[in-house]
Amino acid sequence: MNVKQRTIKAPVSLSGVGLHTGQAVTMTFNPAPEKHGYKFRRVDLPGQPVIDADCDNVTDTSRGTTLTQNGASVSTVEHVLAALVGLEIDNVLIDIDAQEMPIMDGSSIQFINTIEETGFVDQEADREYYHIPYNIHYSEADRKVDMVAMPLDDDYRFTCMVDYNSQVLGSQHATISSIKEFKKEIASSRTFCFLHELEALLKHDLIKGGDLNNAIVVVDKEVDQEELDHLAKLFNRKDISVAPQGILNNIELRHQNEPARHKLLDMIGDLALVGVPLKGHIMAARPGHAANVAFAKKIKALIKKERSRKHVKVYDPNMTPVYDTVQIMEILPHRPPLLLIDKILELTKTHVVGLKAVTMNEPFFVGHFPGAPVMPGVLQIEAMAQTGGILVLNTVPDPENYLTLFLKIENARFKDKVLPGSTLIFRCDLVAPIRRGIAQMKGIGMVGEKIVVEAELMAQIVKYK
C-alpha cells in the first residue's frame, strides 16, 4: 500500500533562545508543496535566503549541526529535523528570524507538541522511501565510531550505544523498533554535556542561551562549593548542587538512559539530511554529529548512484546504425586489430553512442588471460575514446584529415568483467563546449542495463594531412 506525502495544515510558531548565541528567536513551521522536503528560510536577512536540509550543505558539526547555503546559515537544526522525521512529515518550510534554532528544553518534544497543534494534511504524491539495499558501514577508528545501516523493508528502526568512560554515565544503549515510537520514547530526551565541557564553553563565551533546565550536566569530577556557587551565579540561580546520581542541579532524568536516547534523537535528525525517508535498521556505537553527517553523505551518494543508473538509456544493438564499420573507417584513422568500434547508433552535437561486439575471435584474447578471457580495461577505454572521437570529428567538414589525441583520462572505473559474447555499448557526452579542438567528455560503457566501465576523457583533434 502506498503512503501519501504529508505536510501541516497551517502555519504554527514558537519562540525561544539559541543555546550558543543566546539570541531570542521565533520560528514558524509552514505548509509546503509535494516533493519540497525540509527547508529553512532566514526571514531576518535581505532576500530571505532559503537553505535546504541537505547533508551537502553542512558546514559545521562542532556544537550541533550547521547548514549553509545562499550566503546564509542555520545551526543546531538536528532537534527540529528529528521532530519532523518522528512525525513522518515530508514537506515543510521553516521560517526563522535568527541563525540558531531555539533550544527549548534541549529535546524535540516542544517542537512536536507545537506542530501537532495544527495537525497534518495528506498530499497527492506518494512518499518515496529509500530502502537500504544491503549493509552500509561507516567507522572512525580514532573515535571508536561504528555505524551500519541494514535492510529492513517495513520500518525505520534505530539502536544506539554510547560509552564515555564515565563512572556516572557508564555504557548506555537506546533503541526503537519503529519510527512511530519516537514521540513517546525519544522526543523528550534532553541534550547533555559534562561539567568540564560546560566550563570550557563558558570560558569561550558560548552557550549564552544555556540554562540548567535545557541540558543535563554530568558531574564527572570532584567539585567544591566555591565552584558550585560560581555556576549558580552564571545561571542566575540561588544555589546549585549535585544529585546522588552525578547530575547537576538535582534535575530528574526523564529516562535512566536519557543521554543514549538523546544521541539516538540527534542521529535521527542528522540522517534526515539524506533528503529522503528511509526504510532500514540503523545501528550505531558512539555516534556524534560529524559521524552522523558523514554517514548521511555515504547513504545519499548511494541513492544518487542508483538513481543515475535508472536513468541510463538501454539501446537496441540491432537498431539501424548512423554509421556502420566501413563508414567509421572513413572517419577514424584506426584499422583492425585496433579499430574497436563496429557501429555508431546515435550521434548529436553533444553525445554519441557506439557499439562493440566482443567475440572470442578478438586478437587480445590470445594473450590476455587465455584460460579465462576478459577484455582488457585499457582497450575498453580505447573503444570509449574512439566512440568519443566520432563525436569530436563530426565538428569538422573533413574528418579524414584529422586525428584525435588523448590529453587526459580521469576517474576511470571498471565495475564488471567484459567477456566474449558481450555487446558493449558506449555513450560519450560532452561536459563542456569544444574549444580550440579540445573536447571534455564523460563516457560510460554498458553491457545490457549494467554499467561496466566509466571515465572522464579529454582529447584534442589535430590536423595531420
Coordinates of C-alpha atoms in Angstrom, one line a residue:
M1 CA 0.0 0.0 0.0
N2 CA 1.4 3.4 -1.0
V3 CA 1.7 6.0 1.7
K4 CA 1.0 9.6 0.8
Q5 CA 3.3 12.5 1.4
R6 CA 2.1 15.0 4.1
T7 CA 2.6 18.5 5.3
I8 CA 1.0 20.5 8.1
K9 CA -2.5 22.1 7.9
A10 CA -1.5 25.7 8.8
P11 CA 1.5 27.8 9.9
V12 CA 2.4 27.5 13.6
S13 CA 5.1 29.3 15.6
L14 CA 7.1 29.0 18.7
S15 CA 9.8 31.2 20.3
G16 CA 12.9 30.6 22.5
V17 CA 16.6 31.4 22.7
G18 CA 19.6 29.9 20.8
L19 CA 21.7 27.7 23.1
H20 CA 25.1 29.1 22.0
T21 CA 24.1 32.6 20.8
G22 CA 21.6 33.4 23.5
Q23 CA 19.6 35.3 20.8
A24 CA 15.8 35.4 21.1
V25 CA 14.4 33.6 18.1
T26 CA 11.0 32.8 16.6
M27 CA 10.4 30.0 14.2
T28 CA 7.4 29.3 12.1
F29 CA 6.5 25.9 10.5
N30 CA 4.7 26.5 7.2
P31 CA 2.9 24.0 4.9
A32 CA 4.9 23.2 1.8
P33 CA 4.0 21.5 -1.5
E34 CA 4.8 17.9 -2.6
K35 CA 8.4 17.0 -3.1
H36 CA 9.5 20.1 -1.3
G37 CA 11.3 18.4 1.6
Y38 CA 12.6 20.3 4.6
K39 CA 13.9 23.9 4.0
F40 CA 14.8 26.8 6.3
R41 CA 14.2 30.4 5.4
R42 CA 16.1 33.2 7.1
V43 CA 13.4 35.9 7.2
D44 CA 15.7 38.3 9.1
L45 CA 18.1 38.6 6.2
P46 CA 17.8 40.5 2.9
G47 CA 16.1 38.5 0.2
Q48 CA 15.1 35.9 2.8
P49 CA 17.5 33.2 1.6
V50 CA 16.4 29.5 1.7
I51 CA 18.6 26.7 3.0
D52 CA 17.9 23.1 2.0
A53 CA 18.1 20.5 4.8
D54 CA 20.8 18.6 2.9
C55 CA 24.0 16.9 4.2
D56 CA 25.9 18.5 1.3
N57 CA 25.1 21.9 3.0
V58 CA 26.6 21.0 6.4
T59 CA 29.4 23.4 7.3
D60 CA 30.0 22.7 11.0
T61 CA 29.3 19.9 13.4
S62 CA 31.3 21.0 16.4
R63 CA 28.4 22.1 18.6
G64 CA 25.4 20.8 16.7
T65 CA 24.8 20.7 13.0
T66 CA 25.0 23.9 10.9
L67 CA 23.8 24.2 7.4
T68 CA 24.9 27.0 4.9
Q69 CA 23.5 27.9 1.5
N70 CA 22.9 31.0 -0.5
G71 CA 25.1 33.1 1.8
A72 CA 23.1 32.2 5.0
S73 CA 23.4 29.7 7.8
V74 CA 21.1 27.9 10.3
S75 CA 22.6 26.0 13.2
T76 CA 21.5 23.4 15.8
V77 CA 19.0 22.0 13.3
E78 CA 19.1 18.4 14.5
H79 CA 16.3 18.5 17.2
V80 CA 13.9 20.2 14.8
L81 CA 14.6 17.7 12.0
A82 CA 14.2 14.8 14.4
A83 CA 10.8 16.1 15.3
L84 CA 9.7 16.2 11.6
V85 CA 11.0 12.7 10.9
G86 CA 9.4 11.4 14.1
L87 CA 6.0 12.9 13.0
E88 CA 6.6 11.5 9.5
I89 CA 6.1 14.9 7.9
D90 CA 7.6 15.1 4.3
N91 CA 7.3 18.8 3.3
V92 CA 7.7 21.9 5.5
L93 CA 9.2 25.4 5.2
I94 CA 10.6 26.7 8.4
D95 CA 10.9 30.4 8.8
I96 CA 13.4 31.6 11.4
D97 CA 14.5 35.1 12.3
A98 CA 18.0 34.3 13.6
Q99 CA 20.8 31.9 12.8
E100 CA 20.3 29.4 15.6
M101 CA 17.2 27.2 16.3
P102 CA 15.6 27.8 19.8
I103 CA 17.0 25.2 22.2
M104 CA 13.7 25.0 24.1
D105 CA 14.2 22.3 26.8
G106 CA 17.1 20.6 24.9
S107 CA 14.9 18.0 23.3
S108 CA 12.4 17.7 20.4
I109 CA 9.2 17.4 22.4
Q110 CA 8.2 21.1 22.3
F111 CA 8.6 21.1 18.5
I112 CA 6.4 18.0 18.3
N113 CA 3.7 19.5 20.6
T114 CA 3.7 22.7 18.6
I115 CA 3.4 21.0 15.2
E116 CA 0.7 18.7 16.5
E117 CA -1.4 21.7 17.4
T118 CA -2.0 22.5 13.8
G119 CA -2.3 18.9 12.5
F120 CA -1.4 17.3 9.2
V121 CA -2.8 17.0 5.7
D122 CA -2.1 14.2 3.2
Q123 CA -1.0 15.2 -0.2
E124 CA -1.5 13.7 -3.7
A125 CA 2.1 12.4 -4.3
D126 CA 3.2 9.1 -2.8
R127 CA 6.0 9.1 -0.2
E128 CA 9.2 7.7 -1.9
Y129 CA 11.2 5.7 0.6
Y130 CA 14.7 4.6 0.0
H131 CA 15.0 1.0 1.2
I132 CA 18.5 0.2 2.5
P133 CA 19.6 -2.5 -0.1
Y134 CA 22.4 -4.1 1.9
N135 CA 24.6 -3.4 4.9
I136 CA 26.2 0.1 4.6
H137 CA 29.1 0.6 7.0
Y138 CA 30.8 3.7 8.4
S139 CA 33.5 3.8 11.1
E140 CA 36.1 6.2 12.6
A141 CA 38.9 4.3 14.3
D142 CA 40.2 7.2 16.3
R143 CA 36.8 8.0 17.9
K144 CA 35.8 4.3 18.0
V145 CA 32.7 5.1 16.0
D146 CA 30.9 2.3 14.2
M147 CA 27.7 2.7 12.3
V148 CA 25.7 0.4 10.0
A149 CA 22.5 0.7 8.0
M150 CA 20.9 -2.7 7.4
P151 CA 17.9 -3.7 5.2
L152 CA 14.5 -3.6 6.8
D153 CA 11.6 -3.5 4.5
D154 CA 8.8 -2.4 6.7
D155 CA 10.1 0.3 9.1
Y156 CA 12.8 2.7 10.2
R157 CA 14.5 1.3 13.3
F158 CA 17.3 2.6 15.5
T159 CA 19.8 1.2 18.0
C160 CA 22.4 3.4 19.7
M161 CA 25.1 2.7 22.2
V162 CA 27.3 5.3 24.0
D163 CA 30.3 4.8 26.2
Y164 CA 32.1 7.8 27.7
N165 CA 34.4 6.1 30.2
S166 CA 32.5 7.9 32.9
Q167 CA 31.5 6.4 36.2
V168 CA 28.4 8.5 36.1
L169 CA 27.1 7.5 32.7
G170 CA 28.9 4.2 32.0
S171 CA 27.8 2.4 28.9
Q172 CA 24.2 3.0 27.8
H173 CA 22.1 1.9 24.9
A174 CA 18.7 3.0 23.5
T175 CA 16.5 1.5 20.8
I176 CA 13.2 2.0 19.0
S177 CA 11.8 -0.7 16.8
S178 CA 9.7 1.8 14.7
I179 CA 9.9 5.5 14.0
K180 CA 6.3 5.6 15.3
E181 CA 7.8 5.2 18.8
F182 CA 9.8 8.4 18.5
K183 CA 7.4 10.7 20.3
K184 CA 6.9 8.5 23.3
E185 CA 10.3 7.0 23.7
I186 CA 12.8 9.5 22.4
A187 CA 11.5 13.0 21.7
S188 CA 11.7 14.3 25.3
S189 CA 15.3 13.2 25.9
R190 CA 17.4 16.3 26.5
T191 CA 20.9 17.2 25.4
F192 CA 23.7 16.7 27.8
C193 CA 27.3 17.7 28.5
F194 CA 30.0 17.0 31.1
L195 CA 30.8 19.6 33.6
H196 CA 34.3 20.1 32.2
E197 CA 32.8 20.8 28.8
L198 CA 30.4 23.3 30.3
E199 CA 33.2 25.2 31.9
A200 CA 35.2 25.3 28.6
L201 CA 32.1 26.6 26.7
L202 CA 31.5 29.3 29.3
K203 CA 35.2 30.3 29.1
H204 CA 34.9 30.8 25.4
D205 CA 31.7 32.8 25.8
L206 CA 29.5 30.1 24.3
I207 CA 26.2 28.6 25.5
K208 CA 24.9 32.1 26.1
G209 CA 21.4 30.7 26.0
G210 CA 22.2 27.8 28.2
D211 CA 20.0 27.1 31.2
L212 CA 20.1 24.2 33.6
N213 CA 16.6 23.4 32.5
N214 CA 17.6 22.7 28.9
A215 CA 20.6 20.4 29.3
I216 CA 21.7 17.6 31.6
V217 CA 25.1 18.4 33.1
V218 CA 27.0 15.3 34.1
V219 CA 29.4 15.9 37.0
D220 CA 32.5 13.9 36.1
K221 CA 34.9 15.3 38.6
E222 CA 35.2 16.5 42.2
V223 CA 33.7 20.0 42.7
D224 CA 33.8 22.2 45.7
Q225 CA 31.2 24.6 47.0
E226 CA 33.0 27.6 45.5
E227 CA 32.7 26.3 42.0
L228 CA 29.1 25.4 42.5
D229 CA 28.4 29.0 43.8
H230 CA 30.2 30.4 40.7
L231 CA 28.0 28.3 38.4
A232 CA 24.9 29.3 40.3
K233 CA 25.8 33.0 39.7
L234 CA 26.4 32.4 36.0
F235 CA 23.0 30.7 35.6
N236 CA 21.1 33.2 37.9
R237 CA 20.3 30.5 40.4
K238 CA 20.3 30.8 44.2
D239 CA 22.2 27.6 44.6
I240 CA 23.3 24.5 42.6
S241 CA 24.0 21.1 44.0
V242 CA 25.0 17.7 42.7
A243 CA 22.4 14.9 42.9
P244 CA 23.4 11.5 44.1
Q245 CA 23.4 10.1 40.5
G246 CA 26.0 12.7 39.5
I247 CA 23.7 15.1 37.7
L248 CA 23.9 18.9 38.3
N249 CA 21.1 20.8 39.9
N250 CA 19.1 17.8 41.1
I251 CA 17.0 17.7 37.9
E252 CA 15.2 14.4 37.4
L253 CA 16.2 12.3 34.5
R254 CA 13.2 11.6 32.3
H255 CA 14.8 8.2 31.5
Q256 CA 17.5 6.3 33.1
N257 CA 19.3 6.2 29.8
E258 CA 18.4 9.7 28.7
P259 CA 21.8 10.5 27.3
A260 CA 21.8 7.5 25.0
R261 CA 18.2 8.3 23.9
H262 CA 19.3 11.9 23.1
K263 CA 22.2 10.6 21.0
L264 CA 19.6 8.5 19.1
L265 CA 17.5 11.6 18.7
D266 CA 20.5 13.5 17.2
M267 CA 21.2 10.6 14.9
I268 CA 17.6 10.7 13.5
G269 CA 17.8 14.5 13.0
D270 CA 21.1 14.3 11.2
L271 CA 20.2 11.4 9.0
A272 CA 17.2 13.5 7.8
L273 CA 19.8 15.3 5.8
V274 CA 19.9 12.4 3.4
G275 CA 16.9 14.1 1.9
V276 CA 14.5 11.1 1.6
P277 CA 12.7 9.0 4.1
L278 CA 14.5 5.7 4.8
K279 CA 13.5 2.1 5.5
G280 CA 16.1 0.2 7.3
H281 CA 17.7 -0.5 10.7
I282 CA 20.4 2.0 11.8
M283 CA 22.8 0.7 14.5
A284 CA 25.5 3.0 15.9
A285 CA 28.2 2.9 18.6
R286 CA 29.5 6.2 19.9
P287 CA 27.9 8.4 17.2
G288 CA 28.3 12.2 17.0
H289 CA 27.2 14.9 14.6
A290 CA 30.3 14.6 12.4
A291 CA 29.9 10.9 12.0
N292 CA 26.2 11.1 11.5
V293 CA 26.6 13.6 8.7
A294 CA 29.4 11.6 7.1
F295 CA 27.2 8.5 7.2
A296 CA 24.3 10.6 5.7
K297 CA 26.6 11.6 2.9
K298 CA 27.5 8.0 2.2
I299 CA 23.9 6.9 2.1
K300 CA 23.0 9.9 -0.1
A301 CA 25.8 9.1 -2.5
L302 CA 24.5 5.5 -2.9
I303 CA 21.0 6.8 -3.6
K304 CA 22.3 9.2 -6.2
K305 CA 24.3 6.5 -7.8
E306 CA 21.4 4.1 -8.0
R307 CA 19.1 6.8 -9.4
S308 CA 21.6 7.7 -12.1
R309 CA 21.7 4.1 -13.2
K310 CA 17.9 4.1 -13.5
H311 CA 18.2 6.9 -16.0
V312 CA 20.7 5.2 -18.2
K313 CA 19.1 4.5 -21.6
V314 CA 19.2 1.0 -22.8
Y315 CA 20.0 0.8 -26.6
D316 CA 18.9 -1.8 -29.1
P317 CA 22.0 -3.2 -30.7
N318 CA 20.0 -4.1 -33.8
M319 CA 18.8 -0.6 -34.5
T320 CA 19.7 0.9 -37.8
P321 CA 23.1 2.5 -37.3
V322 CA 24.1 6.0 -38.1
Y323 CA 27.5 4.7 -39.3
D324 CA 28.5 1.1 -40.0
T325 CA 32.1 -0.2 -39.8
V326 CA 33.0 0.9 -43.3
Q327 CA 31.7 4.4 -42.7
I328 CA 33.5 4.5 -39.3
M329 CA 36.8 3.8 -41.1
E330 CA 36.1 6.7 -43.4
I331 CA 36.2 9.0 -40.3
L332 CA 38.6 7.3 -37.9
P333 CA 42.2 6.5 -38.9
H334 CA 42.2 3.3 -36.8
R335 CA 42.2 -0.1 -38.5
P336 CA 41.9 -3.7 -37.3
P337 CA 43.0 -5.0 -34.9
L338 CA 42.9 -1.6 -33.1
L339 CA 39.6 -0.5 -34.6
L340 CA 37.4 -1.2 -31.6
I341 CA 34.0 0.2 -32.7
D342 CA 31.6 -1.7 -35.0
K343 CA 28.7 0.7 -35.2
I344 CA 27.6 4.2 -34.2
L345 CA 24.0 4.0 -33.0
E346 CA 23.3 7.7 -32.1
L347 CA 25.1 11.0 -32.9
T348 CA 24.1 14.5 -31.9
K349 CA 26.1 17.7 -31.3
T350 CA 26.6 16.8 -27.7
H351 CA 26.6 13.0 -27.4
V352 CA 27.4 9.8 -29.3
V353 CA 26.6 6.1 -28.8
G354 CA 28.8 3.3 -30.2
L355 CA 28.7 -0.4 -30.2
K356 CA 31.5 -3.1 -29.9
A357 CA 30.6 -6.8 -30.4
V358 CA 33.1 -8.7 -28.2
T359 CA 33.8 -12.1 -29.8
M360 CA 36.2 -14.9 -28.9
N361 CA 38.0 -14.1 -32.1
E362 CA 39.4 -10.8 -30.7
P363 CA 43.3 -11.0 -31.0
F364 CA 43.8 -9.7 -27.5
F365 CA 42.2 -12.9 -26.0
V366 CA 45.1 -14.9 -27.3
G367 CA 47.4 -13.4 -24.7
H368 CA 45.1 -11.8 -22.1
F369 CA 44.0 -14.5 -19.6
P370 CA 43.6 -17.1 -22.4
G371 CA 42.2 -19.6 -20.0
A372 CA 39.7 -17.1 -18.6
P373 CA 39.2 -14.5 -21.4
V374 CA 38.4 -10.9 -20.2
M375 CA 38.6 -7.8 -22.3
P376 CA 41.4 -5.6 -21.1
G377 CA 40.3 -2.4 -19.3
V378 CA 42.7 -0.2 -21.3
L379 CA 41.1 -1.4 -24.5
Q380 CA 37.6 -0.6 -23.1
I381 CA 38.8 2.9 -22.5
E382 CA 40.3 3.0 -26.0
A383 CA 37.0 1.9 -27.5
M384 CA 35.2 4.5 -25.5
A385 CA 37.7 7.1 -26.8
Q386 CA 37.1 6.0 -30.4
T387 CA 33.4 6.5 -29.9
G388 CA 34.1 10.0 -28.5
G389 CA 36.4 10.6 -31.4
I390 CA 33.4 10.2 -33.8
L391 CA 31.6 12.9 -31.9
V392 CA 34.6 15.3 -32.0
L393 CA 35.5 14.7 -35.6
N394 CA 31.9 15.3 -36.6
T395 CA 32.6 19.0 -35.9
V396 CA 34.9 19.4 -38.8
P397 CA 34.0 19.1 -42.5
D398 CA 36.9 16.9 -43.5
P399 CA 37.4 14.4 -40.5
E400 CA 39.5 12.1 -42.6
N401 CA 42.3 14.7 -42.4
Y402 CA 42.3 14.8 -38.5
L403 CA 43.5 12.7 -35.6
T404 CA 42.0 12.7 -32.1
L405 CA 44.7 12.5 -29.4
F406 CA 44.3 11.8 -25.7
L407 CA 45.2 14.7 -23.4
K408 CA 43.8 13.2 -20.1
I409 CA 41.9 10.3 -18.6
E410 CA 40.4 10.7 -15.2
N411 CA 38.2 8.8 -12.8
A412 CA 38.3 5.6 -14.8
R413 CA 36.4 2.8 -13.0
F414 CA 35.9 -0.8 -14.1
K415 CA 32.8 -2.2 -12.5
D416 CA 32.5 -5.7 -14.0
K417 CA 34.3 -8.1 -16.4
V418 CA 33.6 -7.9 -20.2
L419 CA 33.6 -11.4 -21.5
P420 CA 33.4 -12.9 -25.0
G421 CA 29.9 -12.8 -26.3
S422 CA 29.2 -9.4 -24.7
T423 CA 27.7 -6.5 -26.7
L424 CA 29.5 -3.4 -25.3
I425 CA 27.7 -0.1 -25.8
F426 CA 29.5 3.2 -25.2
R427 CA 27.9 6.6 -24.6
C428 CA 30.0 9.7 -24.5
D429 CA 28.6 13.1 -23.6
L430 CA 30.3 16.5 -23.8
V431 CA 30.6 18.1 -20.4
A432 CA 31.7 21.5 -22.0
P433 CA 31.6 23.1 -25.4
I434 CA 34.5 22.1 -27.7
R435 CA 37.1 24.9 -27.7
R436 CA 40.2 25.1 -29.8
G437 CA 39.7 21.5 -30.8
I438 CA 39.7 20.3 -27.2
A439 CA 36.8 18.1 -26.0
Q440 CA 35.9 17.1 -22.5
M441 CA 33.6 14.1 -22.3
K442 CA 32.0 11.8 -19.7
G443 CA 31.9 8.2 -21.0
I444 CA 30.2 5.1 -19.8
G445 CA 30.2 1.5 -21.2
M446 CA 27.3 -0.8 -20.7
V447 CA 26.5 -4.5 -21.2
G448 CA 22.8 -4.7 -21.2
E449 CA 21.5 -2.4 -18.4
K450 CA 24.7 -2.6 -16.4
I451 CA 27.4 0.0 -16.5
V452 CA 30.7 -1.9 -16.7
V453 CA 33.2 1.0 -17.2
E454 CA 33.1 4.8 -16.9
A455 CA 35.7 7.5 -17.3
E456 CA 36.2 11.2 -18.0
L457 CA 38.2 11.9 -21.1
M458 CA 39.9 14.9 -22.6
A459 CA 41.0 14.8 -26.3
Q460 CA 42.2 17.2 -29.0
I461 CA 41.7 17.0 -32.7
V462 CA 44.8 17.9 -34.7
K463 CA 45.2 18.1 -38.5
Y464 CA 47.7 15.6 -39.9
K465 CA 47.2 15.9 -43.6

